[in-house]
């Protein structure tokens, strides 16, 4: 059976608050807009919604809910972090990876078929911290690109090196999207992958609690996103800044770089005078795409003006914030503790046998699917069906951990490799990044250390999950028993994916999946519990001092078990 175009669902499924006539705009093919001028005023399309409102699963996970209703942005991110105190490690790196290929057997509504990539993940990504002088922790403070002069490490609010004095930070995620359903797939041909350069911000002053004005909250949202699909020309099809609206930015054109499952990719990410640049080389097809976080491509931000009645914007070139990547170089408004990192994004597909077509109900599931034998759950919304021979499913965040991401549906779940490859996708495989030593154009170095991290405690709280009750607040405020109820795997999950290493033609690769992945060299204990380690206490600046929260399970290896091939 071939799902064909019926695999693609409309972006309409993610926007319960927008009328159908407006949602139709999200499907429109776009004409490439002229290059914006640096002095241009924001052009706001009231029909378009911010990225984090339309597709919250593609946004950086914040340490606290980001809207007035306390809504959760919906992230589960098993990650590998890379550390080095050598200059250059925090502002450029190069990865090699293989795009995971879907199995030949298509998914079936009763769960007995194959499991394709879009059922495991809406995206995987490679990240790095950027400067944003209109962002938390201290909007308005100058940020020196590519410099550890931005590094503040003291937990004493009276110290000049207090973490709350850190200039504004944004987080870059270079995202790759599997073929499948909108809002997961980004390409009109449902057999190919696409990618985008995304940069997330948090517009608040963490020391005072002040947030940007209400007009900006309505237009760009509390977590504004710059979003630009990678193109063969390197030109953004529309301005990347959050004033454009995600409905325009998410569309593809003939200039979009498309990739196939199984393609071998080299990802080169580095700074340029015009802005941070990503270059995607598809070694299999010979095609190359790029994107630069530049004024010319319409990158920019809302100005932090809490007392203004209007929302004002400015085009802005984004540059890496730090020279190095260490445990101290982190985003103080984000749940995770990383700078340079690779992460998968899981927990956003669940079977549903019938769904409402009413946006006022959030496109809720009306007939439970195979993973919900006891009935429909509270997280079963943003659900779709699409034509004959297709699936019905939900793509909201899975807060009870019973979706396909938490079953033995990953590569390596079956002991027989041939049987496994018929029904499970190929594993996501990637090398450790390398970086160019500052001041040297060709010398590539390996990162000295790696760590494993997953933000399960963040999403196991009783404010998020119905069947988990992680007490993650350690102080200011504190829960009665900090750490109690924080477990890995989470309650409700039959499985949680983990990383192992393997060698292919003498090159060391990381691979993600289950315990039967062939040719494993090191599986770091062979379970998520052993791999991701213990609770990590993260300290954040807040009004009147600091707060301590368990946001992640974290295991630091203190060495690099999988250095990239052919370097020092």
PDB file of N, CA, C and O in Angstrom, residues 51-52 56 58-61 75 130 132 135 169-173 175 198-202 223-226 318 331 333:
ATOM      1  N   UNK A  51       5.128  31.142  14.804  1.00  0.00           N
ATOM      2  CA  UNK A  51       5.518  29.744  14.633  1.00  0.00           C
ATOM      3  C   UNK A  51       5.174  28.896  15.845  1.00  0.00           C
ATOM      4  O   UNK A  51       4.670  27.782  15.716  1.00  0.00           O
ATOM      5  N   UNK A  52       5.447  29.403  17.053  1.00  0.00           N
ATOM      6  CA  UNK A  52       5.239  28.587  18.250  1.00  0.00           C
ATOM      7  C   UNK A  52       3.765  28.399  18.578  1.00  0.00           C
ATOM      8  O   UNK A  52       3.418  27.536  19.389  1.00  0.00           O
ATOM      9  N   UNK A  56       4.013  24.298  17.913  1.00  0.00           N
ATOM     10  CA  UNK A  56       4.805  24.406  19.143  1.00  0.00           C
ATOM     11  C   UNK A  56       5.850  23.322  19.274  1.00  0.00           C
ATOM     12  O   UNK A  56       6.862  23.518  19.937  1.00  0.00           O
ATOM     13  N   UNK A  58       7.989  22.473  17.268  1.00  0.00           N
ATOM     14  CA  UNK A  58       9.223  22.842  16.589  1.00  0.00           C
ATOM     15  C   UNK A  58       9.979  23.944  17.326  1.00  0.00           C
ATOM     16  O   UNK A  58      10.993  24.435  16.832  1.00  0.00           O
ATOM     17  N   UNK A  59       9.519  24.345  18.506  1.00  0.00           N
ATOM     18  CA  UNK A  59      10.120  25.470  19.223  1.00  0.00           C
ATOM     19  C   UNK A  59      10.972  24.995  20.398  1.00  0.00           C
ATOM     20  O   UNK A  59      10.745  23.922  20.958  1.00  0.00           O
ATOM     21  N   UNK A  60      11.949  25.810  20.762  1.00  0.00           N
ATOM     22  CA  UNK A  60      12.837  25.477  21.866  1.00  0.00           C
ATOM     23  C   UNK A  60      12.051  25.359  23.168  1.00  0.00           C
ATOM     24  O   UNK A  60      11.204  26.195  23.469  1.00  0.00           O
ATOM     25  N   UNK A  61      12.360  24.329  23.945  1.00  0.00           N
ATOM     26  CA  UNK A  61      11.648  24.106  25.198  1.00  0.00           C
ATOM     27  C   UNK A  61      12.111  25.089  26.263  1.00  0.00           C
ATOM     28  O   UNK A  61      13.295  25.149  26.598  1.00  0.00           O
ATOM     29  N   UNK A  75       7.707  19.273  24.228  1.00  0.00           N
ATOM     30  CA  UNK A  75       8.990  18.786  23.766  1.00  0.00           C
ATOM     31  C   UNK A  75       9.495  17.615  24.590  1.00  0.00           C
ATOM     32  O   UNK A  75       9.460  17.658  25.809  1.00  0.00           O
ATOM     33  N   UNK A 130      22.983  31.695  20.029  1.00  0.00           N
ATOM     34  CA  UNK A 130      23.198  32.920  19.265  1.00  0.00           C
ATOM     35  C   UNK A 130      23.043  34.147  20.160  1.00  0.00           C
ATOM     36  O   UNK A 130      22.336  34.115  21.174  1.00  0.00           O
ATOM     37  N   UNK A 132      21.304  37.682  20.891  1.00  0.00           N
ATOM     38  CA  UNK A 132      20.085  38.427  20.567  1.00  0.00           C
ATOM     39  C   UNK A 132      19.925  39.521  21.619  1.00  0.00           C
ATOM     40  O   UNK A 132      19.518  39.258  22.760  1.00  0.00           O
ATOM     41  N   UNK A 135      16.694  40.000  23.992  1.00  0.00           N
ATOM     42  CA  UNK A 135      16.226  38.731  24.530  1.00  0.00           C
ATOM     43  C   UNK A 135      16.652  38.570  25.985  1.00  0.00           C
ATOM     44  O   UNK A 135      17.478  39.318  26.510  1.00  0.00           O
ATOM     45  N   UNK A 169      20.190  35.926  24.913  1.00  0.00           N
ATOM     46  CA  UNK A 169      20.536  34.681  24.233  1.00  0.00           C
ATOM     47  C   UNK A 169      19.361  34.192  23.397  1.00  0.00           C
ATOM     48  O   UNK A 169      18.212  34.198  23.837  1.00  0.00           O
ATOM     49  N   UNK A 170      19.667  33.729  22.195  1.00  0.00           N
ATOM     50  CA  UNK A 170      18.710  33.010  21.364  1.00  0.00           C
ATOM     51  C   UNK A 170      19.285  31.626  21.105  1.00  0.00           C
ATOM     52  O   UNK A 170      20.491  31.410  21.246  1.00  0.00           O
ATOM     53  N   UNK A 171      18.413  30.685  20.719  1.00  0.00           N
ATOM     54  CA  UNK A 171      18.921  29.341  20.441  1.00  0.00           C
ATOM     55  C   UNK A 171      18.595  28.950  19.014  1.00  0.00           C
ATOM     56  O   UNK A 171      17.448  29.017  18.566  1.00  0.00           O
ATOM     57  N   UNK A 172      19.658  28.557  18.299  1.00  0.00           N
ATOM     58  CA  UNK A 172      19.532  28.117  16.914  1.00  0.00           C
ATOM     59  C   UNK A 172      19.335  26.611  16.856  1.00  0.00           C
ATOM     60  O   UNK A 172      20.067  25.856  17.498  1.00  0.00           O
ATOM     61  N   UNK A 173      18.335  26.186  16.082  1.00  0.00           N
ATOM     62  CA  UNK A 173      18.155  24.781  15.779  1.00  0.00           C
ATOM     63  C   UNK A 173      18.113  24.619  14.262  1.00  0.00           C
ATOM     64  O   UNK A 173      17.238  25.158  13.597  1.00  0.00           O
ATOM     65  N   UNK A 175      16.993  22.427  11.712  1.00  0.00           N
ATOM     66  CA  UNK A 175      16.007  21.353  11.791  1.00  0.00           C
ATOM     67  C   UNK A 175      15.853  20.628  10.457  1.00  0.00           C
ATOM     68  O   UNK A 175      15.877  21.253   9.386  1.00  0.00           O
ATOM     69  N   UNK A 198      16.298  27.750  12.097  1.00  0.00           N
ATOM     70  CA  UNK A 198      15.366  28.376  13.032  1.00  0.00           C
ATOM     71  C   UNK A 198      16.143  28.951  14.207  1.00  0.00           C
ATOM     72  O   UNK A 198      17.132  28.365  14.662  1.00  0.00           O
ATOM     73  N   UNK A 199      15.690  30.119  14.702  1.00  0.00           N
ATOM     74  CA  UNK A 199      16.318  30.759  15.855  1.00  0.00           C
ATOM     75  C   UNK A 199      15.212  31.235  16.784  1.00  0.00           C
ATOM     76  O   UNK A 199      14.386  32.076  16.405  1.00  0.00           O
ATOM     77  N   UNK A 200      15.186  30.697  18.006  1.00  0.00           N
ATOM     78  CA  UNK A 200      14.137  30.997  18.989  1.00  0.00           C
ATOM     79  C   UNK A 200      14.641  31.995  20.020  1.00  0.00           C
ATOM     80  O   UNK A 200      15.801  31.933  20.447  1.00  0.00           O
ATOM     81  N   UNK A 201      13.751  32.863  20.462  1.00  0.00           N
ATOM     82  CA  UNK A 201      14.069  33.870  21.462  1.00  0.00           C
ATOM     83  C   UNK A 201      13.023  33.865  22.571  1.00  0.00           C
ATOM     84  O   UNK A 201      11.931  33.309  22.415  1.00  0.00           O
ATOM     85  N   UNK A 202      13.365  34.495  23.684  1.00  0.00           N
ATOM     86  CA  UNK A 202      12.449  34.634  24.818  1.00  0.00           C
ATOM     87  C   UNK A 202      12.499  36.081  25.272  1.00  0.00           C
ATOM     88  O   UNK A 202      13.499  36.523  25.839  1.00  0.00           O
ATOM     89  N   UNK A 223       7.545  33.595  22.512  1.00  0.00           N
ATOM     90  CA  UNK A 223       8.777  32.946  22.059  1.00  0.00           C
ATOM     91  C   UNK A 223       8.910  33.164  20.550  1.00  0.00           C
ATOM     92  O   UNK A 223       8.616  32.287  19.750  1.00  0.00           O
ATOM     93  N   UNK A 224       9.354  34.350  20.127  1.00  0.00           N
ATOM     94  CA  UNK A 224       9.440  34.647  18.695  1.00  0.00           C
ATOM     95  C   UNK A 224      10.466  33.745  18.008  1.00  0.00           C
ATOM     96  O   UNK A 224      11.496  33.382  18.598  1.00  0.00           O
ATOM     97  N   UNK A 225      10.186  33.409  16.756  1.00  0.00           N
ATOM     98  CA  UNK A 225      11.061  32.515  15.999  1.00  0.00           C
ATOM     99  C   UNK A 225      11.386  33.121  14.647  1.00  0.00           C
ATOM    100  O   UNK A 225      10.497  33.563  13.922  1.00  0.00           O
ATOM    101  N   UNK A 226      12.662  33.133  14.310  1.00  0.00           N
ATOM    102  CA  UNK A 226      13.099  33.360  12.940  1.00  0.00           C
ATOM    103  C   UNK A 226      13.123  32.006  12.238  1.00  0.00           C
ATOM    104  O   UNK A 226      13.681  31.034  12.786  1.00  0.00           O
ATOM    105  N   UNK A 318      22.052  37.512  13.071  1.00  0.00           N
ATOM    106  CA  UNK A 318      22.369  36.668  14.220  1.00  0.00           C
ATOM    107  C   UNK A 318      23.765  36.067  14.061  1.00  0.00           C
ATOM    108  O   UNK A 318      24.136  35.601  12.985  1.00  0.00           O
ATOM    109  N   UNK A 331      21.710  28.380  27.774  1.00  0.00           N
ATOM    110  CA  UNK A 331      20.638  29.357  27.621  1.00  0.00           C
ATOM    111  C   UNK A 331      19.859  29.414  28.927  1.00  0.00           C
ATOM    112  O   UNK A 331      19.269  28.407  29.347  1.00  0.00           O
ATOM    113  N   UNK A 333      17.083  30.713  29.726  1.00  0.00           N
ATOM    114  CA  UNK A 333      15.619  30.651  29.715  1.00  0.00           C
ATOM    115  C   UNK A 333      15.112  29.313  29.191  1.00  0.00           C
ATOM    116  O   UNK A 333      13.901  29.090  29.110  1.00  0.00           O
TER     117      UNK A 333
END
